[in-house]
Coordinates of C-alpha atoms in Angstrom, one line a residue:
M1 CA -44.3 -208.4 149.1
R2 CA -42.9 -206.6 152.0
I3 CA -41.7 -206.7 155.6
Y4 CA -40.9 -203.8 157.9
D5 CA -37.7 -202.8 159.5
L6 CA -37.1 -201.7 163.1
H7 CA -38.4 -198.2 162.3
N8 CA -41.5 -199.4 160.5
R9 CA -40.2 -198.6 157.1
P10 CA -41.2 -201.1 154.4
V11 CA -38.5 -203.4 152.9
Q12 CA -39.7 -204.5 149.5
L13 CA -39.1 -208.1 148.6
T14 CA -39.6 -209.8 145.2
P15 CA -40.0 -213.6 145.1
V16 CA -37.5 -215.6 143.1
E17 CA -36.8 -219.2 142.5
V18 CA -33.4 -220.6 143.5
P19 CA -32.6 -224.0 141.9
G20 CA -31.9 -226.5 144.6
L21 CA -33.4 -224.4 147.3
T22 CA -37.0 -223.4 146.3
T23 CA -37.1 -225.7 143.3
A24 CA -35.7 -229.1 142.4
A25 CA -34.3 -228.2 139.0
A26 CA -30.8 -226.8 138.7
A27 CA -30.6 -223.9 136.2
P28 CA -28.5 -220.7 136.0
L29 CA -30.3 -217.5 137.1
G30 CA -27.8 -215.0 135.6
R31 CA -25.3 -212.6 136.9
D32 CA -27.7 -210.3 138.7
L33 CA -27.8 -212.8 141.6
L34 CA -24.2 -213.9 142.0
L35 CA -25.0 -216.2 144.8
A36 CA -28.3 -217.7 143.4
S37 CA -26.5 -220.9 142.4
S38 CA -26.2 -224.5 143.5
P39 CA -23.5 -224.0 146.1
V40 CA -25.5 -221.3 147.8
A41 CA -28.6 -223.4 147.7
T42 CA -26.7 -226.3 149.3
A43 CA -25.2 -224.1 152.0
T44 CA -28.5 -222.4 152.8
R45 CA -30.2 -225.8 153.1
A46 CA -27.5 -226.7 155.6
V47 CA -28.3 -223.6 157.6
F48 CA -32.0 -224.6 157.6
E49 CA -30.9 -228.1 158.6
L50 CA -32.4 -229.7 155.6
G51 CA -31.0 -232.6 153.6
R52 CA -27.5 -234.1 153.8
F53 CA -25.9 -232.0 156.6
P54 CA -26.5 -233.1 160.2
K55 CA -27.7 -230.7 162.8
G56 CA -25.1 -228.0 163.7
A57 CA -22.9 -228.9 160.8
V58 CA -21.4 -226.5 158.2
P59 CA -19.9 -227.8 154.9
A60 CA -16.1 -227.7 155.2
R61 CA -15.8 -226.8 151.5
P62 CA -19.0 -225.1 150.4
F63 CA -17.7 -224.5 146.9
G64 CA -16.4 -228.1 146.4
R65 CA -17.4 -230.1 143.3
A66 CA -19.6 -232.4 145.3
L67 CA -21.7 -229.5 146.4
L68 CA -22.4 -228.4 142.8
Q69 CA -25.0 -231.2 142.7
T70 CA -28.4 -230.3 144.2
T71 CA -30.7 -232.7 145.8
K72 CA -33.6 -234.1 143.8
A73 CA -36.3 -232.7 146.0
A74 CA -36.7 -229.0 146.8
A75 CA -36.8 -227.9 150.5
P76 CA -40.4 -227.9 151.7
K77 CA -41.9 -224.4 151.6
V78 CA -38.5 -222.5 151.6
A79 CA -39.0 -219.1 150.0
A80 CA -36.4 -216.8 148.4
F81 CA -36.6 -213.1 147.6
V82 CA -34.6 -210.3 146.2
D83 CA -34.3 -207.3 148.5
E84 CA -35.2 -204.4 146.2
D85 CA -33.0 -201.9 148.1
S86 CA -29.8 -203.9 148.3
K87 CA -30.5 -206.3 145.3
L88 CA -29.3 -209.1 147.6
L89 CA -30.8 -212.5 148.1
R90 CA -32.8 -213.5 151.3
A91 CA -34.3 -216.9 152.1
V92 CA -36.7 -218.0 154.8
Y93 CA -37.9 -221.4 155.9
K94 CA -39.8 -221.7 159.2
E95 CA -38.7 -219.3 161.9
V96 CA -39.7 -215.8 163.0
V97 CA -37.8 -213.5 165.4
V98 CA -40.0 -211.6 167.8
R99 CA -38.7 -208.9 170.2
F100 CA -41.3 -208.0 173.0
I101 CA -41.4 -204.7 174.8
P102 CA -39.9 -205.4 178.2
S103 CA -43.1 -204.3 180.0
T104 CA -45.2 -206.9 178.2
P105 CA -46.5 -209.5 180.7
G106 CA -45.6 -213.1 180.2
R107 CA -49.3 -214.1 179.8
T108 CA -49.8 -211.5 177.1
R109 CA -46.7 -212.8 175.2
A110 CA -47.9 -216.4 175.5
A111 CA -51.4 -215.5 174.3
L112 CA -50.1 -213.5 171.3
L113 CA -47.9 -216.4 170.2
R114 CA -50.7 -218.9 170.8
K115 CA -53.1 -216.8 168.7
H116 CA -50.8 -217.4 165.7
G117 CA -50.1 -221.0 166.5
L118 CA -46.4 -220.3 167.3
R119 CA -44.1 -222.0 169.8
V120 CA -40.8 -220.7 171.2
V121 CA -37.8 -222.5 169.7
R122 CA -35.2 -220.5 171.6
T123 CA -34.6 -217.3 173.6
N124 CA -31.9 -214.9 172.5
P125 CA -28.8 -215.3 174.7
F126 CA -28.2 -211.6 174.7
V127 CA -31.8 -210.2 174.9
E128 CA -34.2 -212.0 177.2
D129 CA -37.2 -210.2 175.6
Q130 CA -36.4 -211.7 172.2
V131 CA -37.4 -215.2 171.0
V132 CA -37.3 -217.2 167.9
V133 CA -40.6 -219.0 167.1
E134 CA -42.1 -221.3 164.6
D135 CA -45.5 -222.7 163.7
A136 CA -46.1 -225.5 166.1
R137 CA -48.0 -227.5 163.4
G138 CA -45.7 -226.7 160.6
K139 CA -48.6 -225.1 158.7
H140 CA -47.0 -221.7 158.1
Q141 CA -43.6 -221.7 156.4
G142 CA -41.7 -219.9 153.7
A143 CA -43.5 -217.0 152.2
D144 CA -46.3 -217.4 154.7
L145 CA -44.0 -216.1 157.4
L146 CA -44.0 -212.6 156.0
A147 CA -47.7 -212.2 156.7
V148 CA -47.2 -213.9 160.1
A149 CA -44.4 -211.5 161.1
N150 CA -46.3 -208.5 159.8
A151 CA -49.4 -209.5 161.8
I152 CA -47.4 -209.9 165.0
R153 CA -45.7 -206.5 164.6
E154 CA -49.1 -204.8 164.4
N155 CA -49.4 -205.4 168.2
D156 CA -47.1 -202.4 168.7
Q157 CA -48.0 -201.9 172.4
E158 CA -46.5 -205.3 173.1
V159 CA -44.0 -206.0 170.3
R160 CA -40.9 -204.0 169.3
F161 CA -40.4 -205.9 166.1
A162 CA -41.2 -209.2 164.4
T163 CA -39.3 -210.4 161.3
P164 CA -38.8 -213.7 159.4
N165 CA -35.5 -215.2 160.4
F166 CA -33.9 -214.7 157.0
V167 CA -30.7 -216.3 155.7
S168 CA -29.3 -213.3 153.8
Q169 CA -26.6 -212.3 151.4
Y170 CA -24.1 -209.9 152.9
R171 CA -21.7 -208.1 150.5
R172 CA -18.2 -207.6 151.8
E173 CA -17.0 -204.3 150.4
A174 CA -13.5 -204.9 149.0
L175 CA -12.1 -203.4 145.8
P176 CA -8.6 -204.7 145.0
K177 CA -6.8 -202.4 142.6
I178 CA -3.1 -201.5 142.2
P179 CA 0.0 -201.9 144.4
A180 CA 1.1 -199.5 147.1
V181 CA 2.7 -199.1 150.6
E182 CA 1.3 -197.5 153.7
W183 CA 0.8 -194.1 152.3
H184 CA -2.6 -193.8 154.1
L185 CA -0.7 -193.3 157.4
R186 CA 1.9 -190.9 156.1
N187 CA 1.8 -189.8 152.5
T188 CA 5.0 -188.2 151.3
G189 CA 4.0 -188.2 147.6
A190 CA 6.7 -190.8 146.9
L191 CA 4.8 -192.3 144.0
T192 CA 4.3 -190.3 140.8
G193 CA 0.8 -188.7 140.9
Q194 CA 0.4 -189.0 144.6
K195 CA -0.3 -185.8 146.6
A196 CA 1.8 -185.4 149.7
G197 CA -0.1 -185.0 152.9
E198 CA -3.2 -186.9 151.7
D199 CA -3.3 -189.2 154.7
V200 CA -4.8 -189.5 158.2
G201 CA -2.0 -187.9 160.2
A202 CA -1.0 -191.0 162.1
R203 CA 2.3 -189.6 163.4
D204 CA 0.5 -186.7 165.1
A205 CA -1.9 -189.1 166.8
W206 CA 0.9 -191.5 167.8
K207 CA 2.7 -188.7 169.7
R208 CA -0.1 -189.0 172.2
T209 CA -1.2 -192.6 171.9
Q210 CA -0.9 -195.7 169.7
G211 CA -3.9 -197.2 171.4
R212 CA -4.5 -198.8 174.8
A213 CA -5.0 -202.6 175.4
K214 CA -8.3 -202.0 177.2
I215 CA -9.8 -200.5 174.1
I216 CA -11.0 -203.5 172.0
I217 CA -11.8 -203.1 168.3
A218 CA -14.1 -205.9 166.9
I219 CA -13.8 -206.8 163.2
L220 CA -16.9 -208.7 162.1
D221 CA -16.1 -210.4 158.8
D222 CA -15.3 -213.7 157.1
G223 CA -12.7 -214.8 159.7
I224 CA -9.4 -213.4 160.8
D225 CA -6.0 -215.1 160.7
I226 CA -5.3 -214.9 164.4
D227 CA -2.0 -216.7 163.9
H228 CA -0.6 -213.9 161.7
P229 CA 2.6 -212.5 163.1
A230 CA 1.3 -208.9 162.9
L231 CA -2.0 -209.7 164.6
K232 CA -1.5 -212.5 167.1
A233 CA 0.1 -210.2 169.8
R234 CA -2.9 -207.9 169.6
L235 CA -5.6 -210.5 170.2
W236 CA -8.2 -210.0 172.9
R237 CA -8.5 -213.1 175.1
N238 CA -11.4 -213.8 177.4
P239 CA -10.1 -213.8 180.9
K240 CA -13.1 -216.0 182.0
G241 CA -12.2 -219.1 180.1
H242 CA -12.8 -221.1 177.0
H243 CA -9.4 -220.0 175.7
E244 CA -11.6 -217.6 173.8
Q245 CA -10.1 -215.3 171.2
G246 CA -13.3 -214.5 169.3
R247 CA -16.1 -216.6 167.9
D248 CA -17.4 -218.1 164.7
F249 CA -21.1 -217.2 164.3
T250 CA -21.4 -219.3 161.1
L251 CA -21.4 -222.2 163.5
K252 CA -23.9 -223.2 166.2
N253 CA -23.0 -222.1 169.7
D254 CA -22.5 -225.7 170.8
H255 CA -20.3 -226.5 167.8
P256 CA -16.8 -227.4 169.0
D257 CA -15.3 -224.8 166.6
H258 CA -17.5 -222.0 167.6
Y259 CA -14.7 -220.3 169.5
N260 CA -12.3 -220.4 166.5
P261 CA -12.7 -217.2 164.4
R262 CA -10.0 -218.2 161.9
P263 CA -10.8 -218.3 158.1
K264 CA -12.0 -221.7 157.1
V265 CA -13.3 -221.6 153.5
Y266 CA -10.8 -221.8 150.7
Q267 CA -11.4 -222.7 147.0
A268 CA -9.3 -222.1 143.9
P269 CA -8.5 -219.5 142.7
F270 CA -7.3 -218.8 146.2
D271 CA -6.9 -215.0 145.7
D272 CA -10.6 -214.6 144.8
F273 CA -12.3 -213.1 147.9
D274 CA -15.7 -214.2 146.6
L275 CA -14.6 -217.8 147.1
N276 CA -12.3 -217.5 150.1
D277 CA -12.2 -216.2 153.6
I278 CA -9.4 -213.7 153.0
H279 CA -11.2 -210.3 153.5
G280 CA -11.4 -210.1 157.3
T281 CA -7.6 -210.5 157.8
A282 CA -6.9 -207.6 155.5
C283 CA -9.5 -205.4 157.4
A284 CA -8.0 -206.3 160.7
G285 CA -4.5 -205.3 159.6
V286 CA -5.6 -201.8 158.5
A287 CA -6.9 -201.2 162.0
L288 CA -4.6 -203.1 164.3
A289 CA -1.5 -204.7 162.7
S290 CA 1.6 -204.4 164.9
D291 CA 4.8 -205.4 163.0
P292 CA 7.7 -203.4 161.6
R293 CA 6.6 -204.6 158.1
C294 CA 3.0 -203.3 158.6
Y295 CA 1.3 -201.1 161.2
G296 CA -2.4 -200.6 161.6
I297 CA -3.5 -197.2 162.8
A298 CA -4.2 -198.4 166.3
P299 CA -1.3 -201.0 166.9
R300 CA -1.7 -201.1 170.7
C301 CA -5.4 -201.6 170.9
K302 CA -6.8 -205.1 171.1
L303 CA -8.5 -207.1 168.3
L304 CA -11.7 -209.1 168.8
A305 CA -12.1 -211.4 165.8
V306 CA -15.7 -212.4 165.0
K307 CA -16.4 -214.6 162.0
I308 CA -19.9 -214.1 160.5
F309 CA -19.4 -215.1 156.9
Q310 CA -18.2 -218.1 154.9
A311 CA -16.7 -216.4 151.9
S312 CA -19.7 -214.9 150.1
L313 CA -22.2 -217.5 151.1
M314 CA -25.5 -216.4 152.7
V315 CA -25.9 -216.0 156.5
E316 CA -28.7 -215.9 159.0
D317 CA -29.6 -212.4 160.0
E318 CA -30.2 -213.7 163.5
R319 CA -26.5 -214.8 163.7
V320 CA -25.2 -211.5 162.4
A321 CA -27.3 -209.6 165.0
D322 CA -26.1 -211.8 167.8
A323 CA -22.5 -211.4 166.6
I324 CA -22.9 -207.7 167.0
R325 CA -24.4 -208.1 170.4
Y326 CA -21.6 -210.5 171.4
A327 CA -18.9 -208.0 170.1
G328 CA -20.7 -205.2 172.0
T329 CA -20.3 -207.0 175.3
F330 CA -16.5 -206.6 175.1
A331 CA -15.5 -204.1 172.4
S332 CA -15.5 -200.3 172.4
V333 CA -15.5 -200.1 168.6
I334 CA -17.1 -202.4 166.0
S335 CA -16.0 -202.3 162.3
L336 CA -18.3 -203.6 159.6
S337 CA -16.8 -203.7 156.1
W338 CA -19.9 -205.0 154.4
T339 CA -23.4 -204.0 153.2
A340 CA -26.7 -205.9 153.2
G341 CA -30.5 -205.6 153.1
R342 CA -32.2 -204.0 156.1
S343 CA -33.0 -206.5 158.9
A344 CA -35.0 -205.5 162.0
D345 CA -33.0 -207.9 164.1
V346 CA -29.7 -206.4 163.0
Q347 CA -31.0 -202.9 163.4
A348 CA -32.1 -203.8 166.9
A349 CA -28.6 -205.1 167.6
L350 CA -27.0 -201.9 166.5
E351 CA -29.3 -200.1 168.8
D352 CA -28.7 -202.6 171.7
V353 CA -24.9 -202.0 171.7
G354 CA -25.6 -198.3 172.2
R355 CA -26.4 -199.2 175.8
N356 CA -23.1 -201.0 176.4
R357 CA -19.8 -199.5 177.8
G358 CA -21.7 -198.5 181.0
G359 CA -24.3 -196.7 178.9
R360 CA -21.8 -194.8 176.8
G361 CA -22.4 -197.0 173.8
V362 CA -20.2 -199.0 171.4
V363 CA -18.9 -197.0 168.4
V364 CA -20.0 -198.7 165.2
L365 CA -18.6 -197.9 161.8
A366 CA -19.7 -199.4 158.5
A367 CA -18.7 -199.2 154.8
T368 CA -20.9 -197.0 152.7
G369 CA -20.5 -199.3 149.7
N370 CA -18.6 -199.5 146.4
F371 CA -21.1 -198.8 143.7
H372 CA -21.1 -195.0 143.4
R373 CA -24.8 -194.9 144.4
P374 CA -26.7 -193.8 147.5
V375 CA -25.3 -195.1 150.8
D376 CA -26.0 -198.8 151.5
W377 CA -27.2 -200.2 154.8
P378 CA -26.0 -200.6 157.6
A379 CA -23.9 -197.5 157.0
S380 CA -27.1 -195.5 156.5
D381 CA -28.4 -196.6 159.9
P382 CA -28.6 -193.7 162.5
N383 CA -26.6 -195.8 165.0
V384 CA -23.7 -196.2 162.6
I385 CA -20.9 -194.0 161.4
G386 CA -20.9 -194.3 157.6
V387 CA -17.4 -194.3 156.1
G388 CA -16.6 -193.6 152.5
A389 CA -13.3 -193.7 150.6
S390 CA -10.9 -191.0 149.5
T391 CA -7.8 -191.4 147.5
D392 CA -4.1 -190.6 147.8
Q393 CA -4.8 -187.6 145.6
G394 CA -7.3 -186.1 148.0
R395 CA -10.4 -187.0 145.9
I396 CA -13.4 -189.0 146.4
A397 CA -12.9 -192.6 145.2
D398 CA -15.0 -193.0 142.1
Y399 CA -16.6 -196.1 143.5
S400 CA -17.5 -194.7 146.9
N401 CA -21.2 -194.5 147.6
T402 CA -22.5 -191.0 148.4
G403 CA -25.4 -189.3 150.2
K404 CA -26.4 -187.6 153.4
Q405 CA -25.5 -190.6 155.5
V406 CA -21.8 -190.3 154.7
S407 CA -20.2 -189.2 158.0
I408 CA -16.5 -189.2 157.0
V409 CA -14.2 -190.6 154.4
A410 CA -10.8 -192.3 155.0
P411 CA -8.0 -193.0 152.5
S412 CA -8.3 -196.1 150.4
G413 CA -7.6 -197.2 146.8
G414 CA -8.8 -195.6 143.6
G415 CA -6.0 -193.2 143.0
V416 CA -2.4 -194.0 142.3
A417 CA -2.0 -196.7 145.0
D418 CA -4.0 -199.1 147.1
I419 CA -3.6 -200.1 150.8
F420 CA -0.8 -202.3 152.2
T421 CA -2.1 -204.6 154.9
T422 CA -2.0 -208.1 156.4
D423 CA -2.9 -211.1 154.3
V424 CA -3.7 -214.7 155.2
S425 CA -0.6 -216.4 156.5
I426 CA -1.4 -219.8 155.1
E427 CA 0.9 -220.5 152.2
G428 CA -0.9 -220.1 148.8
R429 CA -3.9 -218.4 150.3
G430 CA -4.9 -214.8 150.3
F431 CA -4.9 -211.8 148.0
N432 CA -1.1 -212.3 147.6
L433 CA -0.2 -215.9 146.9
G434 CA 3.5 -215.2 147.4
D435 CA 4.6 -212.5 145.0
I436 CA 6.9 -209.7 146.1
A437 CA 5.3 -207.4 143.5
K438 CA 2.0 -207.9 145.3
G439 CA 3.3 -207.0 148.7
A440 CA 5.7 -209.7 150.0
A441 CA 7.4 -212.8 148.8
D442 CA 6.2 -214.8 151.8
G443 CA 2.6 -213.8 151.1
L444 CA 2.0 -212.4 154.6
Y445 CA 1.1 -208.9 153.2
T446 CA -0.8 -207.5 150.3
N447 CA -0.6 -204.1 148.6
D448 CA -3.8 -204.8 146.7
F449 CA -6.6 -204.0 149.3
A450 CA -9.0 -201.1 148.8
G451 CA -12.6 -200.0 148.7
T452 CA -14.7 -198.8 151.6
S453 CA -13.8 -202.1 153.2
S454 CA -10.4 -200.7 153.8
A455 CA -11.5 -197.2 154.7
T456 CA -13.8 -198.5 157.4
P457 CA -11.3 -200.3 159.7
L458 CA -9.0 -197.3 159.3
A459 CA -11.6 -195.0 160.6
A460 CA -12.5 -197.6 163.3
G461 CA -8.9 -197.7 164.4
I462 CA -8.9 -193.9 164.8
A463 CA -12.1 -194.2 166.9
G464 CA -10.1 -196.6 169.0
L465 CA -7.3 -194.1 169.4
V466 CA -9.8 -191.4 170.4
L467 CA -11.2 -193.7 173.1
S468 CA -7.6 -194.6 174.2
A469 CA -7.0 -190.9 174.8
N470 CA -10.4 -190.5 176.6
G471 CA -12.3 -193.6 177.5
K472 CA -15.2 -191.6 179.1
L473 CA -16.5 -190.4 175.7
D474 CA -19.8 -191.8 174.6
R475 CA -20.4 -192.9 171.0
T476 CA -22.2 -189.7 170.1
E477 CA -19.2 -187.7 171.3
V478 CA -16.8 -189.9 169.3
R479 CA -18.8 -189.4 166.2
S480 CA -18.8 -185.7 166.7
I481 CA -15.1 -185.6 167.2
L482 CA -14.4 -187.6 164.1
E483 CA -16.7 -185.3 162.1
T484 CA -15.6 -181.9 163.5
T485 CA -11.9 -182.6 163.2
A486 CA -12.0 -184.1 159.7
D487 CA -10.1 -182.3 156.9
K488 CA -12.2 -180.6 154.3
I489 CA -10.8 -182.2 151.1
G490 CA -12.2 -181.7 147.6
P491 CA -13.8 -178.5 146.3
K492 CA -15.3 -176.1 148.8
S493 CA -18.5 -176.1 146.8
A494 CA -19.0 -179.7 147.8
Y495 CA -19.9 -178.7 151.4
N496 CA -23.1 -177.1 152.6
A497 CA -23.4 -174.3 155.2
G498 CA -23.3 -177.0 157.9
G499 CA -19.9 -178.3 156.7
R500 CA -21.3 -181.5 155.2
S501 CA -20.8 -183.0 151.8
K502 CA -22.8 -185.8 150.1
Q503 CA -19.4 -187.1 148.8
F504 CA -17.0 -186.6 151.7
G505 CA -19.4 -186.3 154.7
F506 CA -17.6 -183.9 157.0
G507 CA -14.3 -184.6 155.3
R508 CA -11.4 -187.0 155.5
V509 CA -10.8 -188.3 159.1
N510 CA -7.8 -186.8 160.8
A511 CA -6.3 -189.1 163.5
G512 CA -4.0 -186.4 165.0
A513 CA -6.7 -183.8 165.3
A514 CA -9.3 -186.3 166.6
V515 CA -7.0 -187.6 169.3
A516 CA -6.1 -184.1 170.4
A517 CA -9.8 -183.2 170.6
G518 CA -10.6 -186.3 172.7

């Protein structure tokens, strides 16, 4: 079975049964689908507003023992699939997202929806030409919606895209390895085996700027500890009310906690990021921490915290897309330390924010992935700067995905040392539960963060510095600056005549040179 992305490329989907979601019986499905388990089924049913959870509610402890029990009856006509590109799980119940071409008359829109027996459930709050629809009679649900969406998108003179409103698996790209300090900002070769100078040249950049408060960097992840002493002074606050310091898109817009982007999901063992909201805080620190114990690369820019995940549970594509659109209304830079299957709605959102900043576009950077294979999506999207990982020895990290969509690499783990960054400040939560050998006795910092998840906010922070030096640059110009000023690391033979490598992209990002070029 297949759907089509924003650029009319097929996305191949293979139907699967998920106990407790598509079937009533609970049975293990194996390690290939890490999240195809009872807790995921329960949480996904909650998103679909089926069963025990009231409308708008989100389970407070989605991995709790009580949620290991599935309901006796399977959700009506819910369908689940494996995305063959990403190997991630996607489920659909009864909704389709439709984006009309702006010039399409209202009568034509209504007639097209009526032809397929669809009614509008809601209009997108960021894009007036985009609606979520469902079968008015409840006849077409689950797998039927693939055919419905494909039939609607064939009206390409009126419709930009149509896609089932999937709840999807998003893979946060972290790779915890071995202890280190902030060598990625200035590498003196202090640890045996490190190569001095294999860093991003932070000092040279900081001679000109450490960032400006009007340049906002959005981190879209599993929640950010906005009470952390190294982050709370850098928070963006909405001057128009709500006491807004970000949002939680895992919750409905009218949920009382929607304006609280803090981590919320914790489950023993509390240092396991598959089970806990601890990933986003570490990402935010790499970009924006401002504390004598830990500096991000852009310590004077502002942080917009946007929660889109509950640990590793599945999430609606529509909510991820709207989180990107939301971030794009305020931020100059968006950092995405995760990978997923292609979604037309999310693709459109990445395109939409290219019209923000007065038409100059929001700079979006994404992790290429940690499986030493071709670049994952969304890093492979043409509207995104794909960021791979290099090491403190000036090599490509052996896990970093490679291919023609790698734009640049940034220092991360995989060599002698990993990255030192902020950790969740709640006692007994985070990568470091309170061990000085793991970063700090108080648990506020970890030296065990790595992967393209860490490389991406580092590069995003450098993009923030470039825009701090010259806010008139558009996102194409920022990409060009990051690429043309990058250091050519690794063997010369790795680069083609155009200066690009499938491993390193255009090279390791150089903050000092990039800021100077801006």
